[in-house]
């Protein structure tokens, strides 16, 4: 099955445009301050990273609404729709963190969170959106030392972020898993996720923490792997 344009593509396009405009017209605060931007998808350890910043005394903002960069120093939730390139231009001392987890677990988590049945095509489209976003991030931050990509389910993931950011502690009250969902999983979503992964040939890959998807053509994949190897990452 091929990727199609769906309502989420349109919605995310509108959200990105609105967030770029909001950032353009709102106060920036100290442009030379150290800022911490968590730029991965929701349901990928964003709450744990938010609390990691808080326990280290950093003013952290965790919300799907516009990030108020002039008032806070760390930001998380829905990072994939934020004006990352603009943040990068305005705050030269900023640190960027791409948080992710194995694809299958991400799809299960996001579907469970919304408590609705998504079609096989919905999941295929989301898989492609995620892969394309990761590709953009890897190209943008190629060779940079102010960027880290972290599989939040990897052993020592929070410690890796803490070390990278120069934080004092990686210990969180209640442990490293925060905001775990207690909502019931809808069985049909599991069936449709499996079907989407089979259709794209990603059944095995989806259980690993992969930054570069085999969805990409060979030449592009080779370039993305080189970009991945030029940055700090924990898969």
PDB file of C-alpha atoms in Angstrom:
ATOM      1  CA  UNK A   1       0.000   0.000   0.000  1.00  0.00           C
ATOM      2  CA  UNK A   2       1.151   3.523  -0.776  1.00  0.00           C
ATOM      3  CA  UNK A   3       1.059   6.616   1.359  1.00  0.00           C
ATOM      4  CA  UNK A   4      -1.899   8.931   0.818  1.00  0.00           C
ATOM      5  CA  UNK A   5      -2.680  12.456   1.973  1.00  0.00           C
ATOM      6  CA  UNK A   6      -5.057  12.354   4.917  1.00  0.00           C
ATOM      7  CA  UNK A   7      -6.692  14.764   7.337  1.00  0.00           C
ATOM      8  CA  UNK A   8      -3.666  14.644   9.635  1.00  0.00           C
ATOM      9  CA  UNK A   9      -1.390  15.959   6.884  1.00  0.00           C
ATOM     10  CA  UNK A  10      -3.702  18.935   6.475  1.00  0.00           C
ATOM     11  CA  UNK A  11      -4.119  19.460  10.210  1.00  0.00           C
ATOM     12  CA  UNK A  12      -0.387  19.270  10.922  1.00  0.00           C
ATOM     13  CA  UNK A  13       0.295  21.681   8.066  1.00  0.00           C
ATOM     14  CA  UNK A  14      -2.055  24.236   9.600  1.00  0.00           C
ATOM     15  CA  UNK A  15      -0.600  23.682  13.081  1.00  0.00           C
ATOM     16  CA  UNK A  16       2.977  24.120  11.832  1.00  0.00           C
ATOM     17  CA  UNK A  17       2.092  27.357  10.057  1.00  0.00           C
ATOM     18  CA  UNK A  18       0.319  28.720  13.128  1.00  0.00           C
ATOM     19  CA  UNK A  19       3.191  27.793  15.427  1.00  0.00           C
ATOM     20  CA  UNK A  20       5.744  29.424  13.122  1.00  0.00           C
ATOM     21  CA  UNK A  21       3.669  32.598  13.125  1.00  0.00           C
ATOM     22  CA  UNK A  22       3.288  32.508  16.907  1.00  0.00           C
ATOM     23  CA  UNK A  23       7.037  32.184  17.354  1.00  0.00           C
ATOM     24  CA  UNK A  24       7.677  35.053  14.936  1.00  0.00           C
ATOM     25  CA  UNK A  25       5.528  37.521  16.878  1.00  0.00           C
ATOM     26  CA  UNK A  26       6.135  36.531  20.519  1.00  0.00           C
ATOM     27  CA  UNK A  27       8.943  37.725  22.841  1.00  0.00           C
ATOM     28  CA  UNK A  28      12.114  35.652  22.573  1.00  0.00           C
ATOM     29  CA  UNK A  29      13.710  36.549  25.901  1.00  0.00           C
ATOM     30  CA  UNK A  30      17.475  36.131  26.130  1.00  0.00           C
ATOM     31  CA  UNK A  31      18.518  34.777  22.751  1.00  0.00           C
ATOM     32  CA  UNK A  32      21.855  33.603  24.145  1.00  0.00           C
ATOM     33  CA  UNK A  33      20.316  31.578  26.969  1.00  0.00           C
ATOM     34  CA  UNK A  34      20.657  27.807  26.918  1.00  0.00           C
ATOM     35  CA  UNK A  35      17.353  26.326  25.775  1.00  0.00           C
ATOM     36  CA  UNK A  36      16.406  22.647  25.655  1.00  0.00           C
ATOM     37  CA  UNK A  37      14.035  21.597  22.876  1.00  0.00           C
ATOM     38  CA  UNK A  38      12.543  18.086  22.881  1.00  0.00           C
ATOM     39  CA  UNK A  39      11.543  17.702  19.239  1.00  0.00           C
ATOM     40  CA  UNK A  40      10.161  14.171  19.013  1.00  0.00           C
ATOM     41  CA  UNK A  41       6.591  12.921  18.905  1.00  0.00           C
ATOM     42  CA  UNK A  42       4.213  12.728  21.875  1.00  0.00           C
ATOM     43  CA  UNK A  43       3.901   9.414  23.737  1.00  0.00           C
ATOM     44  CA  UNK A  44       7.677   9.059  23.510  1.00  0.00           C
ATOM     45  CA  UNK A  45       8.835   9.903  27.015  1.00  0.00           C
ATOM     46  CA  UNK A  46       8.051  13.612  26.839  1.00  0.00           C
ATOM     47  CA  UNK A  47       6.670  13.687  30.385  1.00  0.00           C
ATOM     48  CA  UNK A  48       9.771  11.964  31.757  1.00  0.00           C
ATOM     49  CA  UNK A  49      12.024  14.437  29.952  1.00  0.00           C
ATOM     50  CA  UNK A  50       9.945  17.351  31.235  1.00  0.00           C
ATOM     51  CA  UNK A  51      10.328  16.080  34.799  1.00  0.00           C
ATOM     52  CA  UNK A  52      14.028  15.466  34.220  1.00  0.00           C
ATOM     53  CA  UNK A  53      14.473  19.156  33.499  1.00  0.00           C
ATOM     54  CA  UNK A  54      12.314  20.159  36.457  1.00  0.00           C
ATOM     55  CA  UNK A  55      14.227  18.061  39.010  1.00  0.00           C
ATOM     56  CA  UNK A  56      17.381  19.765  37.766  1.00  0.00           C
ATOM     57  CA  UNK A  57      15.942  23.213  38.449  1.00  0.00           C
ATOM     58  CA  UNK A  58      15.218  24.147  34.837  1.00  0.00           C
ATOM     59  CA  UNK A  59      12.027  26.022  33.985  1.00  0.00           C
ATOM     60  CA  UNK A  60      10.264  23.480  31.808  1.00  0.00           C
ATOM     61  CA  UNK A  61       7.085  23.773  29.732  1.00  0.00           C
ATOM     62  CA  UNK A  62       5.311  20.552  28.736  1.00  0.00           C
ATOM     63  CA  UNK A  63       2.229  21.145  26.619  1.00  0.00           C
ATOM     64  CA  UNK A  64       0.825  20.728  23.120  1.00  0.00           C
ATOM     65  CA  UNK A  65       0.099  24.465  22.921  1.00  0.00           C
ATOM     66  CA  UNK A  66       2.549  27.086  21.653  1.00  0.00           C
ATOM     67  CA  UNK A  67       5.895  27.003  23.418  1.00  0.00           C
ATOM     68  CA  UNK A  68       6.543  30.278  25.249  1.00  0.00           C
ATOM     69  CA  UNK A  69      10.255  30.417  24.613  1.00  0.00           C
ATOM     70  CA  UNK A  70      10.684  33.798  26.273  1.00  0.00           C
ATOM     71  CA  UNK A  71       9.380  32.517  29.620  1.00  0.00           C
ATOM     72  CA  UNK A  72      10.761  28.973  29.905  1.00  0.00           C
ATOM     73  CA  UNK A  73      14.016  27.201  29.131  1.00  0.00           C
ATOM     74  CA  UNK A  74      12.977  23.608  28.333  1.00  0.00           C
ATOM     75  CA  UNK A  75      10.129  22.503  26.086  1.00  0.00           C
ATOM     76  CA  UNK A  76       8.433  19.228  25.219  1.00  0.00           C
ATOM     77  CA  UNK A  77       5.327  17.669  23.637  1.00  0.00           C
ATOM     78  CA  UNK A  78       4.415  17.551  19.948  1.00  0.00           C
ATOM     79  CA  UNK A  79       7.941  18.476  18.949  1.00  0.00           C
ATOM     80  CA  UNK A  80       7.381  17.169  15.428  1.00  0.00           C
ATOM     81  CA  UNK A  81       5.148  20.132  14.528  1.00  0.00           C
ATOM     82  CA  UNK A  82       7.319  22.879  16.017  1.00  0.00           C
ATOM     83  CA  UNK A  83       9.359  25.449  14.050  1.00  0.00           C
ATOM     84  CA  UNK A  84      12.607  23.657  14.894  1.00  0.00           C
ATOM     85  CA  UNK A  85      14.710  25.450  12.278  1.00  0.00           C
ATOM     86  CA  UNK A  86      13.509  28.815  13.608  1.00  0.00           C
ATOM     87  CA  UNK A  87      14.366  27.837  17.189  1.00  0.00           C
ATOM     88  CA  UNK A  88      17.787  26.815  15.939  1.00  0.00           C
ATOM     89  CA  UNK A  89      18.375  30.179  14.250  1.00  0.00           C
ATOM     90  CA  UNK A  90      17.169  32.324  17.142  1.00  0.00           C
ATOM     91  CA  UNK A  91      18.842  30.452  20.021  1.00  0.00           C
ATOM     92  CA  UNK A  92      22.463  29.659  19.076  1.00  0.00           C
ATOM     93  CA  UNK A  93      23.143  27.997  22.445  1.00  0.00           C
ATOM     94  CA  UNK A  94      20.110  25.719  22.312  1.00  0.00           C
ATOM     95  CA  UNK A  95      20.224  21.949  22.731  1.00  0.00           C
ATOM     96  CA  UNK A  96      17.937  19.684  20.709  1.00  0.00           C
ATOM     97  CA  UNK A  97      16.739  16.223  21.712  1.00  0.00           C
ATOM     98  CA  UNK A  98      14.946  13.874  19.326  1.00  0.00           C
ATOM     99  CA  UNK A  99      13.054  11.455  21.553  1.00  0.00           C
ATOM    100  CA  UNK A 100      11.712   8.287  19.961  1.00  0.00           C
ATOM    101  CA  UNK A 101      10.840   4.665  20.671  1.00  0.00           C
ATOM    102  CA  UNK A 102      10.367   1.499  18.576  1.00  0.00           C
ATOM    103  CA  UNK A 103       7.815   2.132  15.846  1.00  0.00           C
ATOM    104  CA  UNK A 104       5.303  -0.546  16.857  1.00  0.00           C
ATOM    105  CA  UNK A 105       5.182   0.670  20.455  1.00  0.00           C
ATOM    106  CA  UNK A 106       4.758   4.255  19.281  1.00  0.00           C
ATOM    107  CA  UNK A 107       1.808   3.337  17.059  1.00  0.00           C
ATOM    108  CA  UNK A 108       0.168   1.307  19.826  1.00  0.00           C
ATOM    109  CA  UNK A 109       0.641   4.112  22.335  1.00  0.00           C
ATOM    110  CA  UNK A 110      -0.708   6.883  20.130  1.00  0.00           C
ATOM    111  CA  UNK A 111      -3.713   4.796  19.046  1.00  0.00           C
ATOM    112  CA  UNK A 112      -4.501   3.836  22.641  1.00  0.00           C
ATOM    113  CA  UNK A 113      -4.236   7.453  23.715  1.00  0.00           C
ATOM    114  CA  UNK A 114      -6.851   8.538  21.169  1.00  0.00           C
ATOM    115  CA  UNK A 115      -9.219   5.638  21.954  1.00  0.00           C
ATOM    116  CA  UNK A 116     -10.417   5.238  18.387  1.00  0.00           C
ATOM    117  CA  UNK A 117      -9.888   2.684  15.654  1.00  0.00           C
ATOM    118  CA  UNK A 118      -7.480   3.780  12.923  1.00  0.00           C
ATOM    119  CA  UNK A 119      -7.429   2.156   9.502  1.00  0.00           C
ATOM    120  CA  UNK A 120      -4.463   0.359   7.996  1.00  0.00           C
ATOM    121  CA  UNK A 121      -4.021   3.343   5.680  1.00  0.00           C
ATOM    122  CA  UNK A 122      -4.009   5.729   8.660  1.00  0.00           C
ATOM    123  CA  UNK A 123      -1.126   3.797  10.179  1.00  0.00           C
ATOM    124  CA  UNK A 124       0.770   3.622   6.887  1.00  0.00           C
ATOM    125  CA  UNK A 125       0.505   7.385   6.536  1.00  0.00           C
ATOM    126  CA  UNK A 126       1.723   7.957  10.097  1.00  0.00           C
ATOM    127  CA  UNK A 127       4.659   5.586   9.587  1.00  0.00           C
ATOM    128  CA  UNK A 128       5.729   7.587   6.533  1.00  0.00           C
ATOM    129  CA  UNK A 129       5.254  10.932   8.302  1.00  0.00           C
ATOM    130  CA  UNK A 130       7.458   9.761  11.157  1.00  0.00           C
ATOM    131  CA  UNK A 131      10.162   8.404   8.833  1.00  0.00           C
ATOM    132  CA  UNK A 132      10.210  11.599   6.764  1.00  0.00           C
ATOM    133  CA  UNK A 133      10.412  13.781   9.865  1.00  0.00           C
ATOM    134  CA  UNK A 134      13.308  11.767  11.265  1.00  0.00           C
ATOM    135  CA  UNK A 135      15.056  12.117   7.902  1.00  0.00           C
ATOM    136  CA  UNK A 136      14.632  15.901   7.969  1.00  0.00           C
ATOM    137  CA  UNK A 137      15.968  16.093  11.531  1.00  0.00           C
ATOM    138  CA  UNK A 138      19.025  13.974  10.725  1.00  0.00           C
ATOM    139  CA  UNK A 139      19.872  16.128   7.719  1.00  0.00           C
ATOM    140  CA  UNK A 140      19.333  19.372   9.611  1.00  0.00           C
ATOM    141  CA  UNK A 141      21.543  18.396  12.546  1.00  0.00           C
ATOM    142  CA  UNK A 142      24.150  16.434  10.587  1.00  0.00           C
ATOM    143  CA  UNK A 143      27.545  16.696  12.274  1.00  0.00           C
ATOM    144  CA  UNK A 144      26.256  18.853  15.135  1.00  0.00           C
ATOM    145  CA  UNK A 145      27.319  18.512  18.774  1.00  0.00           C
ATOM    146  CA  UNK A 146      24.237  20.284  20.156  1.00  0.00           C
ATOM    147  CA  UNK A 147      21.872  17.476  19.181  1.00  0.00           C
ATOM    148  CA  UNK A 148      21.128  13.999  20.494  1.00  0.00           C
ATOM    149  CA  UNK A 149      18.632  11.358  19.381  1.00  0.00           C
ATOM    150  CA  UNK A 150      17.499   8.987  22.126  1.00  0.00           C
ATOM    151  CA  UNK A 151      15.388   5.855  22.110  1.00  0.00           C
ATOM    152  CA  UNK A 152      13.615   6.472  25.406  1.00  0.00           C
ATOM    153  CA  UNK A 153      13.236   2.726  25.982  1.00  0.00           C
ATOM    154  CA  UNK A 154      16.963   2.039  25.713  1.00  0.00           C
ATOM    155  CA  UNK A 155      18.770   1.253  28.986  1.00  0.00           C
ATOM    156  CA  UNK A 156      20.156   4.442  30.487  1.00  0.00           C
ATOM    157  CA  UNK A 157      18.218   6.732  28.144  1.00  0.00           C
ATOM    158  CA  UNK A 158      17.507   9.412  30.749  1.00  0.00           C
ATOM    159  CA  UNK A 159      21.073   9.266  32.003  1.00  0.00           C
ATOM    160  CA  UNK A 160      22.294   9.775  28.443  1.00  0.00           C
ATOM    161  CA  UNK A 161      20.135  12.892  28.124  1.00  0.00           C
ATOM    162  CA  UNK A 162      21.245  14.163  31.528  1.00  0.00           C
ATOM    163  CA  UNK A 163      24.908  13.666  30.652  1.00  0.00           C
ATOM    164  CA  UNK A 164      24.474  15.318  27.270  1.00  0.00           C
ATOM    165  CA  UNK A 165      22.749  18.341  28.794  1.00  0.00           C
ATOM    166  CA  UNK A 166      25.146  18.586  31.725  1.00  0.00           C
ATOM    167  CA  UNK A 167      22.411  17.915  34.282  1.00  0.00           C
ATOM    168  CA  UNK A 168      23.164  16.861  37.840  1.00  0.00           C
ATOM    169  CA  UNK A 169      20.737  13.962  38.208  1.00  0.00           C
ATOM    170  CA  UNK A 170      18.725  11.565  36.066  1.00  0.00           C
ATOM    171  CA  UNK A 171      16.715  10.200  38.993  1.00  0.00           C
ATOM    172  CA  UNK A 172      12.984  10.910  38.828  1.00  0.00           C
ATOM    173  CA  UNK A 173      10.430  10.492  41.616  1.00  0.00           C
ATOM    174  CA  UNK A 174       8.497   7.350  40.737  1.00  0.00           C
ATOM    175  CA  UNK A 175      11.124   6.045  38.341  1.00  0.00           C
ATOM    176  CA  UNK A 176      11.936   6.662  34.673  1.00  0.00           C
ATOM    177  CA  UNK A 177       8.506   5.684  33.290  1.00  0.00           C
ATOM    178  CA  UNK A 178       6.102   8.600  33.611  1.00  0.00           C
ATOM    179  CA  UNK A 179       2.552   9.105  32.327  1.00  0.00           C
ATOM    180  CA  UNK A 180       2.056   5.445  31.379  1.00  0.00           C
ATOM    181  CA  UNK A 181      -1.391   5.026  29.858  1.00  0.00           C
ATOM    182  CA  UNK A 182      -4.035   2.995  31.675  1.00  0.00           C
ATOM    183  CA  UNK A 183      -6.482   3.261  28.799  1.00  0.00           C
ATOM    184  CA  UNK A 184      -7.604  -0.015  27.216  1.00  0.00           C
ATOM    185  CA  UNK A 185      -6.085  -1.071  23.917  1.00  0.00           C
ATOM    186  CA  UNK A 186      -8.566  -1.533  21.091  1.00  0.00           C
ATOM    187  CA  UNK A 187      -7.859  -4.961  19.536  1.00  0.00           C
ATOM    188  CA  UNK A 188      -8.611  -3.817  15.988  1.00  0.00           C
ATOM    189  CA  UNK A 189      -5.815  -1.266  16.168  1.00  0.00           C
ATOM    190  CA  UNK A 190      -3.348  -4.052  16.902  1.00  0.00           C
ATOM    191  CA  UNK A 191      -4.604  -5.953  13.859  1.00  0.00           C
ATOM    192  CA  UNK A 192      -4.363  -2.869  11.653  1.00  0.00           C
ATOM    193  CA  UNK A 193      -0.897  -1.952  12.916  1.00  0.00           C
ATOM    194  CA  UNK A 194       0.352  -5.445  12.087  1.00  0.00           C
ATOM    195  CA  UNK A 195      -1.203  -5.199   8.624  1.00  0.00           C
ATOM    196  CA  UNK A 196       0.381  -1.800   7.975  1.00  0.00           C
ATOM    197  CA  UNK A 197       3.811  -3.007   9.059  1.00  0.00           C
ATOM    198  CA  UNK A 198       3.531  -6.117   6.866  1.00  0.00           C
ATOM    199  CA  UNK A 199       2.452  -4.034   3.885  1.00  0.00           C
ATOM    200  CA  UNK A 200       5.545  -1.844   4.267  1.00  0.00           C
ATOM    201  CA  UNK A 201       7.936  -4.686   5.075  1.00  0.00           C
ATOM    202  CA  UNK A 202       8.674  -3.275   8.528  1.00  0.00           C
ATOM    203  CA  UNK A 203       7.483  -6.081  10.811  1.00  0.00           C
ATOM    204  CA  UNK A 204      10.945  -6.833  12.205  1.00  0.00           C
ATOM    205  CA  UNK A 205      12.291  -3.286  12.077  1.00  0.00           C
ATOM    206  CA  UNK A 206       9.280  -1.955  13.994  1.00  0.00           C
ATOM    207  CA  UNK A 207      10.378  -3.721  17.168  1.00  0.00           C
ATOM    208  CA  UNK A 208      13.768  -2.007  17.228  1.00  0.00           C
ATOM    209  CA  UNK A 209      14.715   1.574  17.966  1.00  0.00           C
ATOM    210  CA  UNK A 210      15.590   2.678  14.429  1.00  0.00           C
ATOM    211  CA  UNK A 211      16.278   6.263  13.436  1.00  0.00           C
ATOM    212  CA  UNK A 212      16.604   5.472   9.731  1.00  0.00           C
ATOM    213  CA  UNK A 213      13.762   3.549   8.132  1.00  0.00           C
ATOM    214  CA  UNK A 214      14.170   0.996   5.368  1.00  0.00           C
ATOM    215  CA  UNK A 215      11.255   2.780   3.683  1.00  0.00           C
ATOM    216  CA  UNK A 216      13.814   5.107   2.134  1.00  0.00           C
ATOM    217  CA  UNK A 217      15.458   4.212  -1.169  1.00  0.00           C
ATOM    218  CA  UNK A 218      18.958   2.768  -0.959  1.00  0.00           C
ATOM    219  CA  UNK A 219      20.880   5.947  -1.817  1.00  0.00           C
ATOM    220  CA  UNK A 220      18.801   8.078   0.533  1.00  0.00           C
ATOM    221  CA  UNK A 221      19.072   5.502   3.294  1.00  0.00           C
ATOM    222  CA  UNK A 222      22.855   5.418   2.915  1.00  0.00           C
ATOM    223  CA  UNK A 223      22.996   9.203   3.229  1.00  0.00           C
ATOM    224  CA  UNK A 224      20.721   9.161   6.287  1.00  0.00           C
ATOM    225  CA  UNK A 225      22.800   6.475   7.983  1.00  0.00           C
ATOM    226  CA  UNK A 226      25.874   8.641   7.429  1.00  0.00           C
ATOM    227  CA  UNK A 227      24.022  11.591   8.962  1.00  0.00           C
ATOM    228  CA  UNK A 228      22.997   9.434  11.920  1.00  0.00           C
ATOM    229  CA  UNK A 229      26.575   8.330  12.458  1.00  0.00           C
ATOM    230  CA  UNK A 230      27.703  11.971  12.535  1.00  0.00           C
ATOM    231  CA  UNK A 231      25.615  12.825  15.612  1.00  0.00           C
ATOM    232  CA  UNK A 232      25.206  11.452  19.109  1.00  0.00           C
ATOM    233  CA  UNK A 233      22.447   8.871  19.294  1.00  0.00           C
ATOM    234  CA  UNK A 234      21.118   6.076  21.481  1.00  0.00           C
ATOM    235  CA  UNK A 235      19.097   3.460  19.600  1.00  0.00           C
TER     236      UNK A 235
END
